[in-house]
Coordinates of C-alpha atoms in Angstrom, one line a residue:
M1 CA -72.6 9.5 2.9
T2 CA -68.9 8.7 2.2
M3 CA -66.5 5.8 2.8
N4 CA -64.5 7.9 5.2
G5 CA -66.8 7.0 8.0
L6 CA -66.1 3.3 7.4
L7 CA -62.3 3.9 7.4
A8 CA -62.4 5.9 10.7
S9 CA -62.1 4.6 14.2
G10 CA -64.6 4.8 17.0
V11 CA -68.2 3.5 17.6
P12 CA -70.5 5.3 15.1
A13 CA -72.8 7.9 16.7
K14 CA -75.8 6.5 14.7
M15 CA -75.2 2.9 15.8
P16 CA -78.7 1.3 16.3
S17 CA -79.3 0.3 19.9
F18 CA -80.8 -3.1 19.0
L19 CA -77.5 -4.3 17.6
L20 CA -76.2 -5.1 21.0
P21 CA -79.0 -7.6 22.0
L22 CA -78.8 -8.9 18.4
R23 CA -75.2 -9.8 18.8
I24 CA -75.9 -11.5 22.2
V25 CA -78.6 -13.6 20.5
I26 CA -76.0 -14.6 17.8
I27 CA -73.6 -15.7 20.5
V28 CA -76.2 -17.7 22.4
L29 CA -77.5 -19.5 19.2
S30 CA -73.9 -20.4 18.3
V31 CA -73.5 -22.1 21.7
V32 CA -76.6 -24.2 20.9
V33 CA -75.2 -25.0 17.4
L34 CA -71.9 -26.1 19.0
A35 CA -73.8 -28.4 21.4
L36 CA -75.8 -30.1 18.6
A37 CA -72.7 -30.5 16.5
A38 CA -70.9 -32.2 19.4
F39 CA -73.8 -34.5 19.8
A40 CA -73.7 -35.4 16.1
L41 CA -70.0 -36.3 16.4
S42 CA -70.8 -38.5 19.4
V43 CA -73.3 -40.4 17.3
F44 CA -70.7 -41.0 14.6
G45 CA -68.2 -42.2 17.1
S46 CA -70.6 -44.9 18.5
R47 CA -71.1 -46.6 15.2
A48 CA -68.0 -47.5 13.2
G49 CA -70.1 -48.1 10.1
Y50 CA -71.1 -44.5 10.0
L51 CA -67.6 -43.1 9.9
G52 CA -66.8 -41.3 6.7
S53 CA -66.5 -38.0 5.1
Y54 CA -69.9 -36.9 6.4
S55 CA -68.4 -36.4 9.9
D56 CA -66.7 -33.2 8.7
A57 CA -69.9 -31.2 8.7
P58 CA -70.3 -31.2 12.6
G59 CA -66.6 -30.3 12.8
L60 CA -67.1 -27.3 10.6
L61 CA -70.1 -26.2 12.7
I62 CA -68.0 -26.4 15.9
F63 CA -65.2 -24.3 14.2
V64 CA -67.6 -21.6 13.0
A65 CA -69.3 -21.4 16.4
V66 CA -66.0 -20.9 18.3
K67 CA -64.9 -18.4 15.7
T68 CA -68.2 -16.5 16.2
W69 CA -67.5 -16.3 20.0
L70 CA -64.0 -14.8 19.4
I71 CA -65.1 -12.3 16.8
Y72 CA -68.3 -11.0 18.5
G73 CA -66.8 -11.2 22.0
V74 CA -63.7 -9.2 21.2
L75 CA -65.6 -6.6 19.2
L76 CA -68.2 -6.2 21.9
F77 CA -65.4 -5.8 24.5
V78 CA -63.8 -3.1 22.4
E79 CA -67.1 -1.4 21.7
I80 CA -68.0 -1.1 25.4
Q81 CA -64.6 -0.6 27.0
M82 CA -62.7 1.3 24.3
P83 CA -65.3 3.0 22.1
R84 CA -62.9 5.5 20.6
S85 CA -60.6 2.7 19.4
Y86 CA -63.4 0.6 17.8
P87 CA -61.9 -0.5 14.4
R88 CA -64.8 -0.1 12.0
I89 CA -63.3 -1.5 8.8
A90 CA -61.8 -4.5 10.7
A91 CA -65.2 -5.2 12.3
A92 CA -66.9 -5.1 9.0
V93 CA -64.4 -7.5 7.4
A94 CA -64.7 -9.9 10.4
Y95 CA -68.5 -9.9 10.3
A96 CA -68.4 -10.5 6.5
L97 CA -66.1 -13.5 6.9
S98 CA -68.4 -14.9 9.7
I99 CA -71.3 -14.7 7.3
V100 CA -69.5 -16.7 4.6
F101 CA -68.5 -19.4 7.1
W102 CA -72.0 -19.7 8.5
L103 CA -73.4 -20.1 5.0
S104 CA -71.0 -22.9 4.2
A105 CA -71.6 -24.6 7.6
W106 CA -75.4 -24.6 7.7
A107 CA -75.7 -25.5 4.0
W108 CA -73.4 -28.5 4.4
A109 CA -75.1 -29.6 7.5
A110 CA -78.5 -29.4 5.8
S111 CA -77.4 -31.6 2.9
V112 CA -75.9 -34.3 5.2
A113 CA -79.0 -34.2 7.4
A114 CA -81.2 -34.8 4.3
L115 CA -79.1 -37.8 3.4
W116 CA -79.4 -39.4 6.8
L117 CA -83.1 -38.8 7.2
S118 CA -84.0 -40.0 3.7
T119 CA -85.3 -43.5 2.8
V120 CA -82.9 -45.5 0.6
C121 CA -84.3 -47.8 -2.0
Y122 CA -82.2 -50.4 -3.8
D123 CA -83.5 -53.2 -6.1
G124 CA -87.0 -52.5 -4.9
V125 CA -86.1 -52.7 -1.3
C126 CA -86.5 -49.5 0.7
V127 CA -84.7 -49.0 4.0
K128 CA -85.6 -46.3 6.4
A129 CA -83.2 -44.6 8.6
N130 CA -82.4 -46.4 11.8
S131 CA -82.1 -44.8 15.3
Y132 CA -78.5 -43.8 14.8
A133 CA -79.1 -42.2 11.4
A134 CA -82.2 -40.5 12.8
K135 CA -80.2 -39.0 15.7
E136 CA -77.4 -37.9 13.4
G137 CA -79.8 -36.4 10.8
G138 CA -81.9 -34.7 13.5
A139 CA -78.9 -33.1 15.2
L140 CA -77.5 -31.9 11.9
A141 CA -80.9 -30.7 10.7
A142 CA -81.3 -28.6 13.9
S143 CA -77.8 -27.3 13.6
A144 CA -78.5 -26.3 10.0
G145 CA -81.8 -24.5 10.9
L146 CA -80.1 -22.6 13.8
G147 CA -77.1 -21.9 11.6
A148 CA -79.4 -20.4 9.0
I149 CA -80.9 -18.1 11.6
V150 CA -77.5 -17.0 12.8
W151 CA -76.5 -16.4 9.2
V152 CA -79.5 -14.1 8.6
L153 CA -78.9 -12.2 11.9
S154 CA -75.3 -11.8 10.9
I155 CA -76.3 -10.2 7.6
V156 CA -78.6 -7.8 9.5
N157 CA -75.8 -6.9 11.9
L158 CA -73.3 -6.2 9.1
F159 CA -75.8 -4.1 7.1
F160 CA -76.7 -1.8 10.0
L161 CA -73.1 -1.5 11.1
V162 CA -71.9 -0.4 7.6
R163 CA -74.9 1.9 7.3
A164 CA -74.1 3.6 10.6
C165 CA -70.5 4.0 9.6
V166 CA -70.9 5.5 6.2
S167 CA -73.6 7.9 7.4
D168 CA -71.6 9.0 10.4
R169 CA -69.7 12.3 10.2
P170 CA -66.2 12.1 11.6
A171 CA -66.6 15.5 13.3
A172 CA -69.4 14.1 15.5
H173 CA -66.8 12.3 17.7
Q174 CA -64.2 15.0 17.8
S175 CA -63.7 17.7 20.4
E176 CA -64.1 21.3 19.5
L177 CA -60.5 21.9 20.5
G178 CA -59.2 18.9 18.6
Q179 CA -58.3 18.3 15.0
V180 CA -60.4 16.0 12.9
G181 CA -58.2 13.2 11.4
M182 CA -58.7 10.4 9.0
G183 CA -58.6 7.8 11.8
G184 CA -61.2 9.6 14.0
G185 CA -58.6 10.2 16.7
Y186 CA -57.8 13.3 18.7
S187 CA -54.9 15.5 18.1
S188 CA -53.9 18.8 19.8
V189 CA -53.6 22.1 17.9
E190 CA -50.6 24.3 18.6
P191 CA -51.6 27.9 18.9
S192 CA -50.1 30.4 16.5
K193 CA -47.4 32.8 17.5
E194 CA -49.8 35.7 17.0
A195 CA -52.2 34.1 19.4
Q196 CA -49.5 33.5 22.0
T197 CA -48.4 37.2 21.7
L198 CA -51.9 38.4 22.2
I199 CA -52.4 36.1 25.2
Y200 CA -49.1 37.3 26.8
A201 CA -49.8 40.9 26.1
T202 CA -53.2 40.9 27.7
D203 CA -52.5 38.7 30.6
P204 CA -54.4 40.2 33.6
A205 CA -52.2 38.3 36.1
A206 CA -49.0 40.1 35.0
P207 CA -47.6 42.4 37.8
A208 CA -47.9 46.1 37.2
A209 CA -44.7 48.2 36.7
P210 CA -43.7 50.7 39.4
Y211 CA -44.7 54.3 38.9
G212 CA -42.3 56.2 36.7
Q213 CA -40.8 53.2 35.1
P214 CA -41.7 52.0 31.7
P215 CA -43.5 48.6 31.6
V216 CA -41.9 45.5 30.1
E217 CA -43.1 45.1 26.6
Y218 CA -43.4 41.4 25.4
Q219 CA -43.4 42.4 21.7
Q220 CA -42.7 45.6 20.0
P221 CA -45.7 46.8 17.9
T222 CA -45.2 47.1 14.2
A223 CA -48.1 49.2 13.1
Y224 CA -47.3 52.2 15.3
D225 CA -44.2 54.2 16.1
Q226 CA -41.9 52.4 18.4
Q227 CA -41.9 55.1 21.0
S228 CA -41.6 54.7 24.7
V229 CA -44.9 54.8 26.5
Y230 CA -43.6 57.0 29.3
D231 CA -41.1 59.8 29.0
P232 CA -37.8 58.5 30.6
Q233 CA -36.8 62.1 31.5
Q234 CA -39.7 62.8 33.8
P235 CA -38.7 64.0 37.2
V236 CA -39.2 61.9 40.3
Y237 CA -42.5 62.2 42.0
G238 CA -42.4 65.0 44.6
Q239 CA -39.6 67.0 42.9
P240 CA -40.8 70.5 41.7
Q241 CA -40.9 71.0 38.0
T242 CA -39.6 74.1 36.2
A243 CA -40.8 75.5 32.9
Y244 CA -38.5 75.6 30.0
G245 CA -36.5 78.9 30.0
Q246 CA -37.7 80.1 33.4
Q247 CA -35.9 80.3 36.7
Q248 CA -36.7 78.1 39.6
Q249 CA -39.4 79.5 41.9
P250 CA -38.3 80.2 45.4
L251 CA -39.6 78.2 48.2
Y252 CA -42.9 79.1 49.9
G253 CA -42.4 81.9 52.6
Q254 CA -39.2 83.5 51.2
P255 CA -39.5 87.1 50.0
Q256 CA -39.0 87.7 46.4
P257 CA -36.5 90.5 45.4
A258 CA -37.7 92.9 42.8
Y259 CA -35.9 93.1 39.6
G260 CA -33.6 96.1 39.2
H261 CA -34.0 97.3 42.8
Q262 CA -30.9 97.7 44.8
P263 CA -30.9 98.0 48.6
A264 CA -30.4 101.5 49.8
S265 CA -27.0 102.4 51.3
Y266 CA -26.7 104.6 54.2

């Protein structure tokens, strides 16, 4: 297990299959949180006496929900459509930032909800929350609860993503003919000159040389004598050959004169 897997590109081979439905659940819950936060803002707007710094908590919830859609939506699109270009380290950083924002949002919403749902006592007089405060507190409490669930699910998603990345071997996604790189991409390997010479010299599709002519040599051998394969002084096919130091034999059917015998004279 090394950090090279986290710095590489591409969807890890050991990515758990349950992470896809888990991310879909996170997106759906963030939609519900956004709806509850929008309702809380509408309650504040209907009563001028409730306006104040507490209205910032629903705004933060809306911001975090929209940011979650962008982060998870873009990364899911890249993971499905362009798995080889999946940025592992960028995804891990984005998920980590989302976890921090969700923690801040649901914690703030929970504290404000506790304030609006509490009973205030002053000089022995206790005042319970009215209908507007109850609506505001209930909406923020529900947003805080769902936000805490999204926060936990985001931690689980980040943990298994990092675990799959660091335990993934970069060679698992590379082709046998490719070169393994730091970024997990593919790069072609140029064959060596010796391999090219061997391929050219043993090409079965090369045309054969005519009879009696030396073949075309692509590269002169170095380990053996550089001699011609065929004798360039061989006679043409069909021409009679004579042995060295002997006279040419007569054609078939001609009488052969005897050596030292002269014809008789009359």
